[in-house]
Amino acid sequence: MKNMFKLDGKIALVTGGSYGIGFAIAEALHGAGATIVFNDLNQEAVDKGIAAYKEKGITAHGYVFDVTDAVTTKEKVEKIRNEVGIIDILVNNAGIIKRIPMLDMSVEDFRQVIDVDLNGPFIVSQAVIPGMLEKGHGKIINICSMMSELGRETVSAYAAAKGGLKMLTRNICSEFGEANIQCNGLGPGYIATPQTAPLREPQADGSRHPFDQFIIAKTPAARWGTTEDLQGPAVFLASDASNFVNGHILYVDGGILAYIGKQP
Ligand code: NAP
Ligand code: GCO
């Protein structure tokens, strides 16, 4: 049974994997046997990432590229192929959020979120899939969100992008399932990372941020998720254990999507 979850000999690219959710997922994939490749926007971030992996005893291969730049992404995926090997597992993790009420949001801000969170996964998948076709197998994990299913004030662009990413996931599954490529989404609930730090910041009087209280009340598990909570599900979706799971979004949310909320 353990063999089904092994990733020995596999090469995994985790976009935006120098810290946070991407880093934790990469750490888990490495623990299951995979070689780790990640990218970030500049050399400083990549160097920090490499040092953080080193601290965990992991020799990771870091590359500088922006997932919204199709030409450079293709070049870097070719470079990875020459320097590390053909990618077996792609985790489309790089993402941004802008919390701005819709009527105040500029079109430029809206476009930027869509560009990174939706166009990025398309661009990186397009660069990586030909190698997977050559190898005869592949696993793509798109990091979705609660906002792939739910709306909320201030996150119109993010929700549109993550909802789109859910459908890109199903479309990659439809188009490449026959070629033995499984594309699934991993939908984290509210996870304590720098991205959500502003939503957890204590108030001036020391009390919990109202959004923090709201999330605790809205989550049957009654806590924020941790990046470790995502590790087992990520290994499952990257391994042979999920070979007939395709086009699925696995929400790892402590039950948020199942729950109507606490009765007042
Ligand atoms: P994060 O701050 O969103 O981390 C994202 C990473 O992506 C950072 O390393 C960032 O680099 C990188 N990045 C941003 N734009 C990029 C681009 N154009 N090209 C390449 N890399 C880029 O923190 P996170 O919370 O770990 O989020 C990771 C993913 O999970 C995101 O897709 C996010 O939407 C999703 N997610 C997060 C939560 C949560 O509760 N935290 C829940 C659901 C889904 P820099 O730091 O150098 O900009
Ligand atoms: C927000 C949050 C989210 C989460 C996550 C939920 O402002 O509501 O930042 O959108 O980060 O994506 O799954």
Tab-separated table of C-alpha atoms and ligand atoms in Angstrom:
chain	number	residue	atom	x	y	z
A	1	MET	CA	0.000	0.000	0.000
A	2	LYS	CA	2.795	2.422	0.940
A	3	ASN	CA	4.197	2.106	-2.594
A	4	MET	CA	1.099	3.807	-4.008
A	5	PHE	CA	2.110	7.051	-2.320
A	6	LYS	CA	5.793	6.905	-3.247
A	7	LEU	CA	7.210	9.579	-5.532
A	8	ASP	CA	10.715	8.176	-5.946
A	9	GLY	CA	12.323	9.281	-9.204
A	10	LYS	CA	9.642	11.918	-9.858
A	11	ILE	CA	10.405	15.574	-10.561
A	12	ALA	CA	7.966	18.124	-9.133
A	13	LEU	CA	7.732	21.809	-10.093
A	14	VAL	CA	5.976	23.922	-7.458
A	15	THR	CA	5.385	27.472	-8.655
A	16	GLY	CA	5.875	30.234	-6.083
A	17	GLY	CA	7.297	27.557	-3.779
A	18	SER	CA	9.827	29.539	-1.759
A	19	TYR	CA	7.556	29.799	1.323
A	20	GLY	CA	3.985	29.280	2.543
A	21	ILE	CA	1.677	26.671	1.050
A	22	GLY	CA	3.940	25.910	-1.927
A	23	PHE	CA	6.919	25.294	0.343
A	24	ALA	CA	4.948	22.940	2.611
A	25	ILE	CA	3.621	20.998	-0.364
A	26	ALA	CA	7.117	20.730	-1.851
A	27	GLU	CA	8.461	19.519	1.486
A	28	ALA	CA	5.812	16.768	1.545
A	29	LEU	CA	6.449	15.729	-2.063
A	30	HIS	CA	10.146	15.522	-1.248
A	31	GLY	CA	9.354	13.429	1.825
A	32	ALA	CA	7.564	10.986	-0.486
A	33	GLY	CA	10.640	10.805	-2.740
A	34	ALA	CA	10.335	13.572	-5.346
A	35	THR	CA	13.052	15.961	-6.541
A	36	ILE	CA	11.907	19.545	-5.963
A	37	VAL	CA	12.019	22.390	-8.465
A	38	PHE	CA	10.411	25.743	-7.664
A	39	ASN	CA	10.350	29.260	-9.048
A	40	ASP	CA	9.866	32.764	-7.741
A	41	LEU	CA	9.888	36.269	-9.144
A	42	ASN	CA	13.475	37.275	-8.365
A	43	GLN	CA	16.843	35.809	-7.392
A	44	GLU	CA	16.611	37.044	-3.812
A	45	ALA	CA	13.349	35.147	-3.224
A	46	VAL	CA	14.763	32.045	-4.925
A	47	ASP	CA	17.934	32.183	-2.793
A	48	LYS	CA	15.826	32.519	0.368
A	49	GLY	CA	13.770	29.536	-0.765
A	50	ILE	CA	16.849	27.411	-1.464
A	51	ALA	CA	18.198	28.255	2.015
A	52	ALA	CA	14.843	27.379	3.636
A	53	TYR	CA	14.778	24.014	1.850
A	54	LYS	CA	18.397	23.413	2.879
A	55	GLU	CA	17.398	23.914	6.516
A	56	LYS	CA	14.952	21.038	6.055
A	57	GLY	CA	17.697	18.926	4.464
A	58	ILE	CA	16.281	19.352	0.970
A	59	THR	CA	18.364	20.226	-2.091
A	60	ALA	CA	15.817	22.156	-4.170
A	61	HIS	CA	16.371	23.573	-7.649
A	62	GLY	CA	15.239	27.206	-7.830
A	63	TYR	CA	14.547	29.226	-10.984
A	64	VAL	CA	13.583	32.849	-11.545
A	65	PHE	CA	10.528	33.372	-13.721
A	66	ASP	CA	7.154	35.064	-13.676
A	67	VAL	CA	4.298	32.641	-14.381
A	68	THR	CA	2.503	35.338	-16.388
A	69	ASP	CA	5.367	35.555	-18.904
A	70	ALA	CA	4.691	32.791	-21.436
A	71	VAL	CA	7.957	33.132	-23.370
A	72	THR	CA	10.249	33.030	-20.311
A	73	THR	CA	8.191	30.266	-18.677
A	74	LYS	CA	8.672	28.066	-21.755
A	75	GLU	CA	12.407	28.807	-21.800
A	76	LYS	CA	12.756	28.002	-18.087
A	77	VAL	CA	10.792	24.746	-18.370
A	78	GLU	CA	13.210	23.774	-21.174
A	79	LYS	CA	16.140	24.729	-18.913
A	80	ILE	CA	14.673	22.606	-16.090
A	81	ARG	CA	14.368	19.710	-18.529
A	82	ASN	CA	18.065	20.028	-19.459
A	83	GLU	CA	19.343	20.605	-15.917
A	84	VAL	CA	17.036	18.439	-13.776
A	85	GLY	CA	14.794	16.386	-16.070
A	86	ILE	CA	11.252	16.240	-17.436
A	87	ILE	CA	8.629	17.392	-14.935
A	88	ASP	CA	6.247	14.637	-13.716
A	89	ILE	CA	4.293	16.707	-11.182
A	90	LEU	CA	3.251	20.343	-11.557
A	91	VAL	CA	1.770	22.276	-8.643
A	92	ASN	CA	0.307	25.570	-9.835
A	93	ASN	CA	0.624	27.365	-6.501
A	94	ALA	CA	1.851	30.910	-7.313
A	95	GLY	CA	-0.943	33.338	-6.627
A	96	ILE	CA	-1.830	36.816	-5.409
A	97	ILE	CA	-4.861	38.412	-3.787
A	98	LYS	CA	-6.038	42.033	-3.689
A	99	ARG	CA	-8.737	42.729	-1.135
A	100	ILE	CA	-10.484	45.777	-2.581
A	101	PRO	CA	-14.255	46.482	-2.729
A	102	MET	CA	-15.401	45.864	-6.300
A	103	LEU	CA	-16.467	49.428	-7.062
A	104	ASP	CA	-13.094	50.751	-5.933
A	105	MET	CA	-11.047	48.188	-7.817
A	106	SER	CA	-9.189	49.390	-10.884
A	107	VAL	CA	-9.395	47.333	-14.061
A	108	GLU	CA	-5.578	47.035	-13.902
A	109	ASP	CA	-5.755	45.425	-10.438
A	110	PHE	CA	-8.507	43.056	-11.572
A	111	ARG	CA	-6.484	42.056	-14.649
A	112	GLN	CA	-3.322	41.493	-12.603
A	113	VAL	CA	-5.047	39.036	-10.247
A	114	ILE	CA	-6.566	37.134	-13.176
A	115	ASP	CA	-3.187	37.167	-14.884
A	116	VAL	CA	-1.280	35.563	-12.002
A	117	ASP	CA	-4.006	33.283	-10.561
A	118	LEU	CA	-5.642	32.041	-13.770
A	119	ASN	CA	-3.512	32.838	-16.815
A	120	GLY	CA	-0.387	31.732	-14.877
A	121	PRO	CA	-1.583	28.127	-14.361
A	122	PHE	CA	-2.611	28.002	-18.042
A	123	ILE	CA	0.817	29.259	-19.167
A	124	VAL	CA	2.836	26.916	-16.930
A	125	SER	CA	0.611	23.902	-17.743
A	126	GLN	CA	0.965	24.619	-21.458
A	127	ALA	CA	4.758	24.624	-21.079
A	128	VAL	CA	4.877	21.456	-18.961
A	129	ILE	CA	2.257	19.177	-20.574
A	130	PRO	CA	4.309	18.337	-23.721
A	131	GLY	CA	6.976	16.705	-21.489
A	132	MET	CA	4.267	14.765	-19.636
A	133	LEU	CA	2.868	13.547	-22.961
A	134	GLU	CA	6.348	12.388	-23.909
A	135	LYS	CA	6.748	10.535	-20.601
A	136	GLY	CA	3.276	9.003	-20.815
A	137	HIS	CA	2.060	10.296	-17.464
A	138	GLY	CA	1.651	13.473	-15.447
A	139	LYS	CA	0.031	15.007	-12.387
A	140	ILE	CA	-1.118	18.611	-12.257
A	141	ILE	CA	-2.381	20.087	-8.986
A	142	ASN	CA	-3.987	23.513	-9.207
A	143	ILE	CA	-4.178	25.380	-5.914
A	144	CYS	CA	-7.782	26.557	-5.812
A	145	SER	CA	-9.576	28.197	-2.892
A	146	MET	CA	-12.803	28.529	-0.935
A	147	MET	CA	-13.313	31.289	-3.472
A	148	SER	CA	-13.543	28.642	-6.218
A	149	GLU	CA	-17.030	28.055	-4.723
A	150	LEU	CA	-17.925	31.052	-2.559
A	151	GLY	CA	-17.962	34.794	-2.926
A	152	ARG	CA	-17.136	37.406	-0.350
A	153	GLU	CA	-16.900	41.192	-0.213
A	154	THR	CA	-13.594	42.615	-1.558
A	155	VAL	CA	-12.281	39.553	-3.434
A	156	SER	CA	-14.061	39.789	-6.806
A	157	ALA	CA	-10.938	39.291	-8.933
A	158	TYR	CA	-9.574	36.489	-6.747
A	159	ALA	CA	-12.928	34.646	-6.750
A	160	ALA	CA	-13.247	35.037	-10.529
A	161	ALA	CA	-9.711	33.689	-11.003
A	162	LYS	CA	-10.036	30.762	-8.577
A	163	GLY	CA	-13.479	29.858	-9.980
A	164	GLY	CA	-11.879	29.916	-13.431
A	165	LEU	CA	-9.021	27.761	-12.164
A	166	LYS	CA	-11.537	25.130	-11.053
A	167	MET	CA	-12.854	24.973	-14.623
A	168	LEU	CA	-9.350	25.023	-16.148
A	169	THR	CA	-8.687	21.984	-13.922
A	170	ARG	CA	-11.707	20.157	-15.327
A	171	ASN	CA	-10.749	21.123	-18.850
A	172	ILE	CA	-7.155	19.875	-18.577
A	173	CYS	CA	-8.629	16.633	-17.183
A	174	SER	CA	-11.002	16.402	-20.160
A	175	GLU	CA	-8.349	17.130	-22.759
A	176	PHE	CA	-5.483	15.021	-21.390
A	177	GLY	CA	-7.123	12.264	-19.312
A	178	GLU	CA	-6.668	9.774	-22.137
A	179	ALA	CA	-2.942	10.600	-22.160
A	180	ASN	CA	-2.715	9.491	-18.503
A	181	ILE	CA	-2.459	13.009	-17.129
A	182	GLN	CA	-4.490	13.676	-13.981
A	183	CYS	CA	-5.294	17.294	-13.232
A	184	ASN	CA	-6.962	17.994	-9.910
A	185	GLY	CA	-7.475	21.012	-7.691
A	186	LEU	CA	-6.471	21.330	-4.070
A	187	GLY	CA	-8.722	23.858	-2.364
A	188	PRO	CA	-7.249	25.085	0.920
A	189	GLY	CA	-9.644	26.577	3.413
A	190	TYR	CA	-8.408	29.472	5.535
A	191	ILE	CA	-4.750	28.695	6.142
A	192	ALA	CA	-2.444	30.678	8.426
A	193	THR	CA	0.183	32.058	6.011
A	194	PRO	CA	1.518	35.572	5.260
A	195	GLN	CA	-1.267	35.897	2.644
A	196	THR	CA	-3.940	35.744	5.355
A	197	ALA	CA	-1.938	37.502	8.100
A	198	PRO	CA	-3.884	40.779	7.706
A	199	LEU	CA	-7.101	38.852	8.464
A	200	ARG	CA	-5.676	37.558	11.733
A	201	GLU	CA	-3.977	40.682	13.046
A	202	PRO	CA	-4.976	41.328	16.698
A	203	GLN	CA	-6.952	44.512	17.354
A	204	ALA	CA	-5.441	47.506	19.193
A	205	ASP	CA	-7.117	46.311	22.428
A	206	GLY	CA	-5.528	42.853	22.031
A	207	SER	CA	-8.762	41.120	20.997
A	208	ARG	CA	-8.956	38.850	17.959
A	209	HIS	CA	-9.560	40.366	14.542
A	210	PRO	CA	-13.309	40.140	13.710
A	211	PHE	CA	-12.488	38.154	10.562
A	212	ASP	CA	-10.426	35.741	12.662
A	213	GLN	CA	-13.440	35.202	14.960
A	214	PHE	CA	-15.700	34.837	11.925
A	215	ILE	CA	-13.499	32.105	10.406
A	216	ILE	CA	-13.287	30.157	13.656
A	217	ALA	CA	-17.085	30.258	13.913
A	218	LYS	CA	-17.497	29.284	10.245
A	219	THR	CA	-15.139	26.291	10.430
A	220	PRO	CA	-16.440	23.061	12.021
A	221	ALA	CA	-12.826	22.287	13.014
A	222	ALA	CA	-12.921	25.652	14.880
A	223	ARG	CA	-9.419	26.680	13.855
A	224	TRP	CA	-7.389	28.061	10.965
A	225	GLY	CA	-5.705	25.470	8.813
A	226	THR	CA	-1.950	24.994	8.796
A	227	THR	CA	0.245	24.412	5.774
A	228	GLU	CA	0.883	20.901	7.177
A	229	ASP	CA	-2.838	20.140	6.770
A	230	LEU	CA	-2.293	20.295	3.002
A	231	GLN	CA	0.668	17.918	2.853
A	232	GLY	CA	-1.093	14.533	2.913
A	233	PRO	CA	-3.745	15.562	0.352
A	234	ALA	CA	-1.010	16.951	-1.947
A	235	VAL	CA	0.977	13.700	-1.819
A	236	PHE	CA	-2.234	11.779	-2.567
A	237	LEU	CA	-2.956	13.902	-5.651
A	238	ALA	CA	0.667	13.637	-6.844
A	239	SER	CA	0.931	9.864	-6.433
A	240	ASP	CA	-0.338	6.674	-8.048
A	241	ALA	CA	-2.907	6.456	-5.239
A	242	SER	CA	-4.989	8.998	-7.207
A	243	ASN	CA	-4.533	7.582	-10.722
A	244	PHE	CA	-8.315	7.408	-11.391
A	245	VAL	CA	-9.073	10.709	-9.651
A	246	ASN	CA	-9.276	13.366	-12.333
A	247	GLY	CA	-10.903	16.785	-12.619
A	248	HIS	CA	-11.731	16.730	-8.905
A	249	ILE	CA	-11.314	19.595	-6.467
A	250	LEU	CA	-10.236	18.299	-3.070
A	251	TYR	CA	-11.193	20.921	-0.498
A	252	VAL	CA	-9.064	20.845	2.638
A	253	ASP	CA	-11.061	23.302	4.689
A	254	GLY	CA	-11.879	21.818	8.098
A	255	GLY	CA	-15.463	21.476	6.838
A	256	ILE	CA	-16.248	25.093	5.857
A	257	LEU	CA	-18.035	24.181	2.618
A	258	ALA	CA	-20.235	21.634	4.433
A	259	TYR	CA	-21.388	24.022	7.130
A	260	ILE	CA	-24.145	26.629	7.244
A	261	GLY	CA	-22.425	28.379	10.167
A	262	LYS	CA	-22.909	28.582	13.935
A	263	GLN	CA	-26.414	29.391	15.147
A	264	PRO	CA	-26.319	32.779	16.911
B	1	NAP	P1	1.362	33.661	-1.076
B	1	NAP	O1	1.929	34.879	-0.594
B	1	NAP	O2	0.113	33.859	-1.847
B	1	NAP	O3	2.474	32.828	-1.892
B	1	NAP	C1	2.472	32.821	-3.239
B	1	NAP	C2	3.844	32.641	-3.832
B	1	NAP	O4	3.705	32.897	-5.234
B	1	NAP	C3	4.903	33.600	-3.315
B	1	NAP	O5	6.129	32.912	-3.221
B	1	NAP	C4	4.976	34.646	-4.419
B	1	NAP	O6	6.234	35.258	-4.553
B	1	NAP	C5	4.726	33.789	-5.640
B	1	NAP	N1	4.277	34.557	-6.800
B	1	NAP	C6	3.366	35.559	-6.830
B	1	NAP	N2	3.220	36.007	-8.090
B	1	NAP	C7	4.035	35.251	-8.871
B	1	NAP	C8	4.321	35.227	-10.254
B	1	NAP	N3	3.718	36.063	-11.108
B	1	NAP	N4	5.222	34.341	-10.723
B	1	NAP	C9	5.838	33.494	-9.875
B	1	NAP	N5	5.606	33.460	-8.553
B	1	NAP	C10	4.720	34.336	-8.052
B	1	NAP	O7	1.030	32.685	0.072
B	1	NAP	P2	0.184	31.343	0.217
B	1	NAP	O8	-0.864	31.663	1.198
B	1	NAP	O9	1.185	30.288	0.492
B	1	NAP	O10	-0.560	31.021	-1.163
B	1	NAP	C11	-0.181	30.038	-2.087
B	1	NAP	C12	-1.364	29.687	-2.973
B	1	NAP	O11	-2.421	29.174	-2.186
B	1	NAP	C13	-1.952	30.871	-3.737
B	1	NAP	O12	-2.373	30.436	-5.018
B	1	NAP	C14	-3.146	31.251	-2.900
B	1	NAP	O13	-4.143	31.907	-3.637
B	1	NAP	C15	-3.610	29.891	-2.449
B	1	NAP	N6	-4.462	29.851	-1.277
B	1	NAP	C16	-4.052	30.377	-0.077
B	1	NAP	C17	-4.881	30.240	1.028
B	1	NAP	C18	-4.521	30.748	2.385
B	1	NAP	O14	-5.383	30.723	3.262
B	1	NAP	N7	-3.315	31.186	2.628
B	1	NAP	C19	-6.094	29.576	0.904
B	1	NAP	C20	-6.470	29.090	-0.335
B	1	NAP	C21	-5.641	29.224	-1.416
B	1	NAP	P3	6.598	36.670	-3.834
B	1	NAP	O15	6.379	36.496	-2.386
B	1	NAP	O16	8.042	36.839	-4.223
B	1	NAP	O17	5.712	37.698	-4.441
B	2	GCO	C1	-9.874	36.097	1.800
B	2	GCO	C2	-8.801	35.073	1.857
B	2	GCO	C3	-9.045	33.894	0.970
B	2	GCO	C4	-8.150	32.754	1.318
B	2	GCO	C5	-8.326	31.474	0.626
B	2	GCO	C6	-9.562	30.775	1.039
B	2	GCO	O1	-9.544	37.282	1.785
B	2	GCO	O2	-11.042	35.724	1.850
B	2	GCO	O3	-7.536	35.582	1.634
B	2	GCO	O4	-9.523	34.125	-0.218
B	2	GCO	O5	-6.819	33.111	1.274
B	2	GCO	O6	-8.114	31.523	-0.745
B	2	GCO	O7	-9.568	29.480	0.545
